[in-house]
């Protein structure tokens, strides 16, 4: 009984110095654990009389409950203190300082590629196209095989590819992968565009980057013609440049279209007379396109005897550069705020 009498008091005294969870658990074990004084009392109880057992047993229980409730109180206290101190330590200042405001960062803006992408998406949505997305990390099948570029085809050399170590996955070299995914998920007739980043192991200069942007387009139905292709491309380009544009098609080779074309527009700077922008030919190459190859339709689960279609791959970076007068493609991924901020008001 003597031991029990002082136990809670001693415990309370020692508890004052504890402020870590681990120390608290140790202290608890010291008093009411298996090797502690309370257990000793209980073990010795065997030799006591029935009357003594009753009294001492009740007291021991009382002591145990008292200590346990002190422990849980203290536990809450410690947890709260830990939360408070981590809140204090990891504090993030989300207020804008004067110096930031003065630099003009107070309002966010969109990257020029985003601006142009959205504008083009709107134009296509108004012409009944869906807007699709696709993964940046692709497999050989979606990037090459399904687009009629088999393993040993020399066309693979046209796109220097970033391969993953497993030699099966890659960073997509073009948005044509979206054609494959889009076809498999729908039944003709359909029309969609798919904008996004593409990656090629290019030597960089003012007009070449390793990461750039394309917007893929595809329309599949019955009796789709080159005339339809020209109509949609002309409408798109006239909307983008806000004036009537003249286009011409030249033959171009891409394994996934037949026939394939390079679509040029009459130079908007010199109206075709010849200037430095069009390298004195009067026309600017803008957009590869063509009629979808039957093998590609088959890979997409579409019967080429019944349906056909066109596809195009618009290079967005060049368009952005023409629209805003940007002289070096590398600005686009520089992350330089002096560049990005110039588009804030657009
Ligand atoms: N995917 C081709 C490229 O990046 C462009 C293209 C798309 C050509 C669609 C024709 C049709 O080179």
mmCIF file of C-alpha atoms and ligand atoms in Angstrom:
data_model
loop_
_atom_site.group_PDB
_atom_site.id
_atom_site.type_symbol
_atom_site.label_atom_id
_atom_site.label_comp_id
_atom_site.label_asym_id
_atom_site.label_seq_id
_atom_site.Cartn_x
_atom_site.Cartn_y
_atom_site.Cartn_z
ATOM 1 C CA UNK A 1 0.000 0.000 0.000
ATOM 2 C CA UNK A 2 2.930 2.263 0.783
ATOM 3 C CA UNK A 3 4.338 1.768 -2.692
ATOM 4 C CA UNK A 4 0.974 2.470 -4.269
ATOM 5 C CA UNK A 5 0.450 5.591 -2.195
ATOM 6 C CA UNK A 6 3.393 7.476 -3.685
ATOM 7 C CA UNK A 7 3.327 6.051 -7.205
ATOM 8 C CA UNK A 8 1.045 8.643 -8.836
ATOM 9 C CA UNK A 9 2.870 11.471 -7.113
ATOM 10 C CA UNK A 10 6.300 10.211 -8.233
ATOM 11 C CA UNK A 11 5.023 9.655 -11.719
ATOM 12 C CA UNK A 12 3.595 13.190 -11.903
ATOM 13 C CA UNK A 13 6.905 14.630 -10.740
ATOM 14 C CA UNK A 14 8.880 12.795 -13.410
ATOM 15 C CA UNK A 15 6.285 13.579 -16.080
ATOM 16 C CA UNK A 16 7.069 17.286 -15.831
ATOM 17 C CA UNK A 17 10.439 16.740 -17.516
ATOM 18 C CA UNK A 18 9.086 14.730 -20.421
ATOM 19 C CA UNK A 19 8.412 16.337 -23.788
ATOM 20 C CA UNK A 20 9.023 13.601 -26.344
ATOM 21 C CA UNK A 21 6.724 10.710 -27.244
ATOM 22 C CA UNK A 22 9.500 8.116 -26.793
ATOM 23 C CA UNK A 23 10.395 9.397 -23.307
ATOM 24 C CA UNK A 24 6.754 9.346 -22.312
ATOM 25 C CA UNK A 25 6.392 5.708 -23.351
ATOM 26 C CA UNK A 26 9.528 4.786 -21.422
ATOM 27 C CA UNK A 27 8.253 6.503 -18.317
ATOM 28 C CA UNK A 28 4.926 4.743 -18.618
ATOM 29 C CA UNK A 29 6.721 1.384 -18.859
ATOM 30 C CA UNK A 30 8.886 2.239 -15.869
ATOM 31 C CA UNK A 31 5.821 2.670 -13.628
ATOM 32 C CA UNK A 32 3.120 0.411 -14.952
ATOM 33 C CA UNK A 33 5.056 -1.889 -17.301
ATOM 34 C CA UNK A 34 5.858 -5.554 -16.655
ATOM 35 C CA UNK A 35 9.050 -4.797 -14.726
ATOM 36 C CA UNK A 36 7.559 -1.827 -12.855
ATOM 37 C CA UNK A 37 6.490 -1.379 -9.214
ATOM 38 C CA UNK A 38 2.818 -1.864 -9.976
ATOM 39 C CA UNK A 39 3.479 -5.350 -11.386
ATOM 40 C CA UNK A 40 5.552 -6.159 -8.339
ATOM 41 C CA UNK A 41 2.651 -5.259 -6.102
ATOM 42 C CA UNK A 42 0.303 -7.409 -8.141
ATOM 43 C CA UNK A 43 2.740 -10.356 -8.045
ATOM 44 C CA UNK A 44 3.053 -10.128 -4.256
ATOM 45 C CA UNK A 45 -0.688 -9.968 -3.891
ATOM 46 C CA UNK A 46 -0.779 -13.763 -4.124
ATOM 47 C CA UNK A 47 0.389 -14.073 -0.505
ATOM 48 C CA UNK A 48 -2.112 -11.536 0.863
ATOM 49 C CA UNK A 49 -5.418 -12.342 2.592
ATOM 50 C CA UNK A 50 -8.707 -12.073 0.732
ATOM 51 C CA UNK A 51 -9.574 -8.834 2.500
ATOM 52 C CA UNK A 52 -6.131 -7.317 1.696
ATOM 53 C CA UNK A 53 -6.415 -8.461 -1.904
ATOM 54 C CA UNK A 54 -9.667 -6.538 -2.268
ATOM 55 C CA UNK A 55 -8.323 -3.260 -0.921
ATOM 56 C CA UNK A 56 -4.892 -3.397 -2.509
ATOM 57 C CA UNK A 57 -6.293 -4.647 -5.816
ATOM 58 C CA UNK A 58 -8.737 -1.752 -5.995
ATOM 59 C CA UNK A 59 -6.009 0.752 -5.136
ATOM 60 C CA UNK A 60 -3.667 -0.741 -7.755
ATOM 61 C CA UNK A 61 -6.364 -0.364 -10.386
ATOM 62 C CA UNK A 62 -6.970 3.205 -9.368
ATOM 63 C CA UNK A 63 -3.259 3.975 -9.653
ATOM 64 C CA UNK A 64 -3.019 2.297 -13.057
ATOM 65 C CA UNK A 65 -6.011 4.259 -14.390
ATOM 66 C CA UNK A 66 -4.648 7.523 -13.011
ATOM 67 C CA UNK A 67 -1.261 6.993 -14.628
ATOM 68 C CA UNK A 68 -2.814 5.936 -17.931
ATOM 69 C CA UNK A 69 -4.966 9.006 -18.119
ATOM 70 C CA UNK A 70 -1.984 11.221 -17.292
ATOM 71 C CA UNK A 71 -0.092 9.537 -20.128
ATOM 72 C CA UNK A 72 -2.821 10.104 -22.670
ATOM 73 C CA UNK A 73 -3.206 13.723 -21.616
ATOM 74 C CA UNK A 74 0.508 14.254 -21.989
ATOM 75 C CA UNK A 75 0.507 12.450 -25.343
ATOM 76 C CA UNK A 76 -2.019 14.921 -26.737
ATOM 77 C CA UNK A 77 0.005 17.793 -25.375
ATOM 78 C CA UNK A 78 3.168 16.525 -27.096
ATOM 79 C CA UNK A 79 1.415 15.938 -30.417
ATOM 80 C CA UNK A 80 -0.036 19.414 -30.393
ATOM 81 C CA UNK A 81 3.355 20.892 -29.613
ATOM 82 C CA UNK A 82 4.914 18.918 -32.472
ATOM 83 C CA UNK A 83 2.253 20.119 -34.946
ATOM 84 C CA UNK A 84 2.677 23.684 -33.809
ATOM 85 C CA UNK A 85 6.410 23.584 -34.112
ATOM 86 C CA UNK A 86 6.317 22.052 -37.589
ATOM 87 C CA UNK A 87 3.773 24.666 -38.673
ATOM 88 C CA UNK A 88 6.084 27.326 -37.376
ATOM 89 C CA UNK A 89 9.180 25.830 -39.036
ATOM 90 C CA UNK A 90 7.678 25.006 -42.443
ATOM 91 C CA UNK A 91 5.926 28.279 -42.822
ATOM 92 C CA UNK A 92 5.551 29.454 -46.427
ATOM 93 C CA UNK A 93 5.224 33.124 -47.038
ATOM 94 C CA UNK A 94 2.515 33.409 -49.675
ATOM 95 C CA UNK A 95 2.276 37.155 -49.608
ATOM 96 C CA UNK A 96 3.691 39.094 -52.539
ATOM 97 C CA UNK A 97 6.479 41.448 -51.663
ATOM 98 C CA UNK A 98 6.827 44.873 -53.208
ATOM 99 C CA UNK A 99 9.862 43.825 -55.178
ATOM 100 C CA UNK A 100 7.918 41.017 -56.837
ATOM 101 C CA UNK A 101 5.021 43.343 -57.590
ATOM 102 C CA UNK A 102 7.374 45.883 -59.093
ATOM 103 C CA UNK A 103 8.778 43.305 -61.453
ATOM 104 C CA UNK A 104 5.272 42.884 -62.830
ATOM 105 C CA UNK A 105 4.666 39.328 -61.681
ATOM 106 C CA UNK A 106 1.412 40.122 -59.977
ATOM 107 C CA UNK A 107 -0.727 38.662 -62.711
ATOM 108 C CA UNK A 108 -0.106 35.319 -64.327
ATOM 109 C CA UNK A 109 -0.133 34.863 -68.081
ATOM 110 C CA UNK A 110 -0.143 32.024 -70.561
ATOM 111 C CA UNK A 111 2.810 30.753 -72.525
ATOM 112 C CA UNK A 112 2.557 31.734 -76.212
ATOM 113 C CA UNK A 113 2.350 28.065 -77.247
ATOM 114 C CA UNK A 114 -0.634 27.644 -74.927
ATOM 115 C CA UNK A 115 -2.254 30.761 -76.374
ATOM 116 C CA UNK A 116 -1.917 29.561 -79.963
ATOM 117 C CA UNK A 117 -2.931 25.990 -79.074
ATOM 118 C CA UNK A 118 -6.129 27.217 -77.465
ATOM 119 C CA UNK A 119 -6.921 29.468 -80.378
ATOM 120 C CA UNK A 120 -6.495 26.585 -82.836
ATOM 121 C CA UNK A 121 -8.501 24.227 -80.637
ATOM 122 C CA UNK A 122 -11.352 26.741 -80.667
ATOM 123 C CA UNK A 123 -11.260 26.951 -84.440
ATOM 124 C CA UNK A 124 -11.428 23.166 -84.768
ATOM 125 C CA UNK A 125 -14.109 22.787 -82.121
ATOM 126 C CA UNK A 126 -16.232 25.242 -84.120
ATOM 127 C CA UNK A 127 -15.770 22.948 -87.145
ATOM 128 C CA UNK A 128 -17.020 19.915 -85.214
ATOM 129 C CA UNK A 129 -13.675 18.385 -84.171
ATOM 130 C CA UNK A 130 -12.986 16.770 -80.788
ATOM 131 C CA UNK A 131 -9.798 17.665 -78.897
ATOM 132 C CA UNK A 132 -7.837 14.591 -77.750
ATOM 133 C CA UNK A 133 -4.787 14.089 -75.574
ATOM 134 C CA UNK A 134 -2.157 11.338 -75.555
ATOM 135 C CA UNK A 135 0.781 10.234 -73.403
ATOM 136 C CA UNK A 136 4.296 11.672 -73.834
ATOM 137 C CA UNK A 137 5.822 8.267 -73.104
ATOM 138 C CA UNK A 138 4.797 5.927 -75.883
ATOM 139 C CA UNK A 139 5.619 2.474 -77.124
ATOM 140 C CA UNK A 140 7.077 1.426 -80.439
ATOM 141 C CA UNK A 141 3.676 0.281 -81.674
ATOM 142 C CA UNK A 142 1.853 3.617 -81.322
ATOM 143 C CA UNK A 143 4.759 5.785 -82.461
ATOM 144 C CA UNK A 144 5.917 3.716 -85.444
ATOM 145 C CA UNK A 145 4.449 0.288 -86.099
ATOM 146 C CA UNK A 146 0.766 1.276 -86.285
ATOM 147 C CA UNK A 147 1.724 4.244 -88.462
ATOM 148 C CA UNK A 148 3.068 1.963 -91.152
ATOM 149 C CA UNK A 149 6.693 2.441 -90.094
ATOM 150 C CA UNK A 150 7.899 -1.116 -89.391
ATOM 151 C CA UNK A 151 11.035 -1.965 -87.488
ATOM 152 C CA UNK A 152 13.504 -1.804 -90.341
ATOM 153 C CA UNK A 153 11.891 1.058 -92.285
ATOM 154 C CA UNK A 154 14.358 3.861 -93.178
ATOM 155 C CA UNK A 155 11.660 6.440 -92.275
ATOM 156 C CA UNK A 156 12.560 5.772 -88.642
ATOM 157 C CA UNK A 157 15.831 7.591 -89.295
ATOM 158 C CA UNK A 158 13.931 10.799 -90.067
ATOM 159 C CA UNK A 159 12.977 11.095 -86.405
ATOM 160 C CA UNK A 160 15.911 10.776 -84.018
ATOM 161 C CA UNK A 161 14.262 9.153 -81.088
ATOM 162 C CA UNK A 162 14.817 9.256 -77.345
ATOM 163 C CA UNK A 163 14.499 5.591 -76.392
ATOM 164 C CA UNK A 164 14.133 4.270 -72.883
ATOM 165 C CA UNK A 165 16.634 1.671 -71.690
ATOM 166 C CA UNK A 166 14.115 -1.133 -72.276
ATOM 167 C CA UNK A 167 14.247 -0.329 -76.047
ATOM 168 C CA UNK A 168 10.466 -0.636 -76.105
ATOM 169 C CA UNK A 169 9.360 2.743 -74.812
ATOM 170 C CA UNK A 170 10.216 6.178 -76.124
ATOM 171 C CA UNK A 171 9.336 9.855 -75.876
ATOM 172 C CA UNK A 172 6.844 10.321 -78.703
ATOM 173 C CA UNK A 173 8.490 11.856 -81.768
ATOM 174 C CA UNK A 174 5.227 13.170 -83.182
ATOM 175 C CA UNK A 175 1.579 13.604 -82.242
ATOM 176 C CA UNK A 176 0.569 11.061 -84.904
ATOM 177 C CA UNK A 177 0.407 8.599 -81.993
ATOM 178 C CA UNK A 178 -2.875 10.317 -81.131
ATOM 179 C CA UNK A 179 -4.258 9.190 -84.512
ATOM 180 C CA UNK A 180 -3.750 5.572 -83.509
ATOM 181 C CA UNK A 181 -5.289 5.954 -80.075
ATOM 182 C CA UNK A 182 -8.157 8.108 -81.394
ATOM 183 C CA UNK A 183 -9.090 5.649 -84.152
ATOM 184 C CA UNK A 184 -9.206 2.663 -81.825
ATOM 185 C CA UNK A 185 -11.551 4.420 -79.438
ATOM 186 C CA UNK A 186 -14.205 5.531 -81.926
ATOM 187 C CA UNK A 187 -16.187 4.471 -84.950
ATOM 188 C CA UNK A 188 -16.283 6.509 -88.180
ATOM 189 C CA UNK A 189 -17.301 9.101 -89.076
ATOM 190 C CA UNK A 190 -15.179 11.179 -86.678
ATOM 191 C CA UNK A 191 -12.849 14.142 -86.674
ATOM 192 C CA UNK A 192 -10.412 15.181 -83.972
ATOM 193 C CA UNK A 193 -7.274 17.168 -83.256
ATOM 194 C CA UNK A 194 -4.595 16.353 -80.695
ATOM 195 C CA UNK A 195 -2.073 18.986 -79.623
ATOM 196 C CA UNK A 196 0.995 18.309 -77.502
ATOM 197 C CA UNK A 197 4.718 18.192 -76.890
ATOM 198 C CA UNK A 198 6.941 15.965 -79.002
ATOM 199 C CA UNK A 199 10.590 15.030 -78.490
ATOM 200 C CA UNK A 200 13.468 14.438 -80.872
ATOM 201 C CA UNK A 201 17.178 14.109 -80.335
ATOM 202 C CA UNK A 202 17.950 17.171 -82.469
ATOM 203 C CA UNK A 203 21.006 19.342 -82.593
ATOM 204 C CA UNK A 204 19.518 22.643 -81.389
ATOM 205 C CA UNK A 205 19.744 25.975 -83.168
ATOM 206 C CA UNK A 206 17.470 28.973 -83.770
ATOM 207 C CA UNK A 207 14.896 26.822 -85.559
ATOM 208 C CA UNK A 208 15.429 23.397 -83.934
ATOM 209 C CA UNK A 209 14.597 22.273 -80.422
ATOM 210 C CA UNK A 210 14.543 18.851 -78.776
ATOM 211 C CA UNK A 211 11.117 19.533 -77.305
ATOM 212 C CA UNK A 212 8.567 21.141 -79.588
ATOM 213 C CA UNK A 213 4.851 21.131 -80.241
ATOM 214 C CA UNK A 214 2.548 19.719 -82.862
ATOM 215 C CA UNK A 215 -1.152 19.580 -83.414
ATOM 216 C CA UNK A 216 -2.331 16.417 -85.083
ATOM 217 C CA UNK A 217 -5.582 16.360 -86.992
ATOM 218 C CA UNK A 218 -7.604 13.499 -88.404
ATOM 219 C CA UNK A 219 -10.902 13.166 -90.174
ATOM 220 C CA UNK A 220 -12.312 9.777 -91.189
ATOM 221 C CA UNK A 221 -15.593 9.048 -92.942
ATOM 222 C CA UNK A 222 -17.070 7.949 -96.238
ATOM 223 C CA UNK A 223 -15.637 9.621 -99.368
ATOM 224 C CA UNK A 224 -13.330 12.086 -97.610
ATOM 225 C CA UNK A 225 -11.260 13.805 -100.286
ATOM 226 C CA UNK A 226 -8.154 15.921 -100.758
ATOM 227 C CA UNK A 227 -10.674 18.724 -101.442
ATOM 228 C CA UNK A 228 -11.952 18.370 -97.861
ATOM 229 C CA UNK A 229 -8.386 18.482 -96.578
ATOM 230 C CA UNK A 230 -7.624 21.676 -98.476
ATOM 231 C CA UNK A 231 -10.873 23.288 -97.306
ATOM 232 C CA UNK A 232 -10.184 22.638 -93.606
ATOM 233 C CA UNK A 233 -6.566 23.720 -93.839
ATOM 234 C CA UNK A 234 -7.445 26.925 -95.700
ATOM 235 C CA UNK A 235 -10.154 27.771 -93.168
ATOM 236 C CA UNK A 236 -7.788 27.109 -90.283
ATOM 237 C CA UNK A 237 -4.970 29.219 -91.679
ATOM 238 C CA UNK A 238 -7.260 32.109 -92.670
ATOM 239 C CA UNK A 239 -8.628 32.143 -89.106
ATOM 240 C CA UNK A 240 -5.177 32.070 -87.571
ATOM 241 C CA UNK A 241 -3.711 34.794 -89.741
ATOM 242 C CA UNK A 242 -6.994 36.739 -89.862
ATOM 243 C CA UNK A 243 -6.900 36.987 -93.636
ATOM 244 C CA UNK A 244 -7.543 34.889 -96.709
ATOM 245 C CA UNK A 245 -4.505 32.696 -97.383
ATOM 246 C CA UNK A 246 -3.558 30.925 -100.578
ATOM 247 C CA UNK A 247 -2.307 27.353 -100.244
ATOM 248 C CA UNK A 248 -0.608 24.853 -102.526
ATOM 249 C CA UNK A 249 0.215 21.184 -102.153
ATOM 250 C CA UNK A 250 3.483 19.541 -103.096
ATOM 251 C CA UNK A 251 4.134 15.816 -102.868
ATOM 252 C CA UNK A 252 5.760 14.807 -99.570
ATOM 253 C CA UNK A 253 6.590 11.382 -98.163
ATOM 254 C CA UNK A 254 5.283 10.094 -94.843
ATOM 255 C CA UNK A 255 4.709 6.342 -94.511
ATOM 256 C CA UNK A 256 1.325 6.830 -92.829
ATOM 257 C CA UNK A 257 -0.293 8.833 -95.650
ATOM 258 C CA UNK A 258 -0.832 8.070 -99.324
ATOM 259 C CA UNK A 259 -0.745 10.399 -101.159
ATOM 260 C CA UNK A 260 1.275 12.612 -98.825
ATOM 261 C CA UNK A 261 1.745 16.356 -99.195
ATOM 262 C CA UNK A 262 3.598 19.361 -97.924
ATOM 263 C CA UNK A 263 1.157 22.236 -97.712
ATOM 264 C CA UNK A 264 2.638 25.682 -98.359
ATOM 265 C CA UNK A 265 1.023 29.073 -97.877
ATOM 266 C CA UNK A 266 1.693 32.058 -100.048
ATOM 267 C CA UNK A 267 4.084 34.256 -98.091
ATOM 268 C CA UNK A 268 2.113 36.691 -95.959
ATOM 269 C CA UNK A 269 5.005 39.136 -95.750
ATOM 270 C CA UNK A 270 5.578 39.706 -99.496
ATOM 271 C CA UNK A 271 2.331 38.252 -100.911
ATOM 272 C CA UNK A 272 4.351 35.823 -102.990
ATOM 273 C CA UNK A 273 6.731 38.296 -104.583
ATOM 274 C CA UNK A 274 9.741 36.907 -102.730
ATOM 275 C CA UNK A 275 11.415 38.083 -99.512
ATOM 276 C CA UNK A 276 13.821 36.820 -96.839
ATOM 277 C CA UNK A 277 11.059 35.116 -94.820
ATOM 278 C CA UNK A 278 10.051 32.873 -97.750
ATOM 279 C CA UNK A 279 13.659 32.617 -98.896
ATOM 280 C CA UNK A 280 12.597 34.355 -102.132
ATOM 281 C CA UNK A 281 10.329 31.578 -103.342
ATOM 282 C CA UNK A 282 7.056 33.303 -102.437
ATOM 283 C CA UNK A 283 5.759 30.273 -100.484
ATOM 284 C CA UNK A 284 6.298 29.092 -96.900
ATOM 285 C CA UNK A 285 6.174 25.380 -95.997
ATOM 286 C CA UNK A 286 3.763 24.996 -93.130
ATOM 287 C CA UNK A 287 2.060 21.705 -92.786
ATOM 288 C CA UNK A 288 2.630 18.074 -93.749
ATOM 289 C CA UNK A 289 -0.562 16.173 -94.492
ATOM 290 C CA UNK A 290 -2.145 13.518 -96.655
ATOM 291 C CA UNK A 291 -4.772 10.839 -97.067
ATOM 292 C CA UNK A 292 -4.551 8.205 -94.317
ATOM 293 C CA UNK A 293 -2.773 5.054 -95.515
ATOM 294 C CA UNK A 294 -5.035 1.941 -95.616
ATOM 295 C CA UNK A 295 -2.591 0.073 -93.324
ATOM 296 C CA UNK A 296 -2.982 2.769 -90.689
ATOM 297 C CA UNK A 297 -6.777 2.561 -90.891
ATOM 298 C CA UNK A 298 -6.537 -1.206 -90.454
ATOM 299 C CA UNK A 299 -4.374 -0.781 -87.347
ATOM 300 C CA UNK A 300 -7.085 1.502 -86.023
ATOM 301 C CA UNK A 301 -9.735 -1.169 -86.577
ATOM 302 C CA UNK A 302 -11.268 0.614 -89.598
ATOM 303 C CA UNK A 303 -12.061 -1.045 -92.934
ATOM 304 C CA UNK A 304 -10.263 0.972 -95.657
ATOM 305 C CA UNK A 305 -12.689 -0.409 -98.279
ATOM 306 C CA UNK A 306 -15.500 1.402 -96.510
ATOM 307 C CA UNK A 307 -13.885 4.498 -95.037
ATOM 308 C CA UNK A 308 -11.028 6.855 -95.763
ATOM 309 C CA UNK A 309 -9.710 10.075 -94.318
ATOM 310 C CA UNK A 310 -7.075 12.758 -94.108
ATOM 311 C CA UNK A 311 -4.503 13.604 -91.460
ATOM 312 C CA UNK A 312 -2.156 16.515 -90.873
ATOM 313 C CA UNK A 313 0.546 17.490 -88.406
ATOM 314 C CA UNK A 314 0.765 21.193 -87.727
ATOM 315 C CA UNK A 315 4.042 22.422 -86.227
ATOM 316 C CA UNK A 316 2.904 24.819 -83.529
ATOM 317 C CA UNK A 317 6.234 26.398 -82.656
ATOM 318 C CA UNK A 318 6.825 27.815 -86.095
ATOM 319 C CA UNK A 319 3.308 29.230 -86.104
ATOM 320 C CA UNK A 320 3.853 30.821 -82.704
ATOM 321 C CA UNK A 321 7.114 32.305 -83.943
ATOM 322 C CA UNK A 322 5.467 33.752 -87.072
ATOM 323 C CA UNK A 323 2.546 35.130 -85.109
ATOM 324 C CA UNK A 324 4.574 36.904 -82.420
ATOM 325 C CA UNK A 325 7.758 37.624 -84.384
ATOM 326 C CA UNK A 326 9.972 35.344 -82.253
ATOM 327 C CA UNK A 327 13.377 34.834 -83.852
ATOM 328 C CA UNK A 328 14.688 31.839 -81.904
ATOM 329 C CA UNK A 329 12.744 28.690 -81.011
ATOM 330 C CA UNK A 330 14.925 28.155 -77.931
ATOM 331 C CA UNK A 331 13.198 31.080 -76.203
ATOM 332 C CA UNK A 332 10.085 28.921 -75.909
ATOM 333 C CA UNK A 333 11.631 26.503 -73.428
ATOM 334 C CA UNK A 334 14.099 28.868 -71.815
ATOM 335 C CA UNK A 335 11.849 29.471 -68.818
ATOM 336 C CA UNK A 336 13.106 33.058 -68.950
ATOM 337 C CA UNK A 337 10.550 35.330 -67.275
ATOM 338 C CA UNK A 338 11.623 38.278 -69.411
ATOM 339 C CA UNK A 339 10.384 36.268 -72.398
ATOM 340 C CA UNK A 340 7.278 34.799 -70.839
ATOM 341 C CA UNK A 341 6.016 38.044 -69.372
ATOM 342 C CA UNK A 342 5.735 39.655 -72.764
ATOM 343 C CA UNK A 343 2.669 37.505 -73.479
ATOM 344 C CA UNK A 344 0.842 38.364 -70.293
ATOM 345 C CA UNK A 345 -1.551 40.760 -71.952
ATOM 346 C CA UNK A 346 -2.466 38.518 -74.890
HETATM 347 N N1 LIG B 1 3.883 13.120 -87.963
HETATM 348 C C1 LIG B 1 4.568 13.773 -89.054
HETATM 349 C C2 LIG B 1 5.888 14.340 -88.533
HETATM 350 O O1 LIG B 1 5.969 14.711 -87.402
HETATM 351 C C3 LIG B 1 3.730 14.856 -89.647
HETATM 352 C C4 LIG B 1 2.500 14.393 -90.356
HETATM 353 C C5 LIG B 1 1.313 14.229 -89.668
HETATM 354 C C6 LIG B 1 2.502 14.144 -91.737
HETATM 355 C C7 LIG B 1 0.152 13.804 -90.332
HETATM 356 C C8 LIG B 1 1.376 13.746 -92.382
HETATM 357 C C9 LIG B 1 0.210 13.574 -91.683
HETATM 358 O O2 LIG B 1 6.847 14.406 -89.254
#
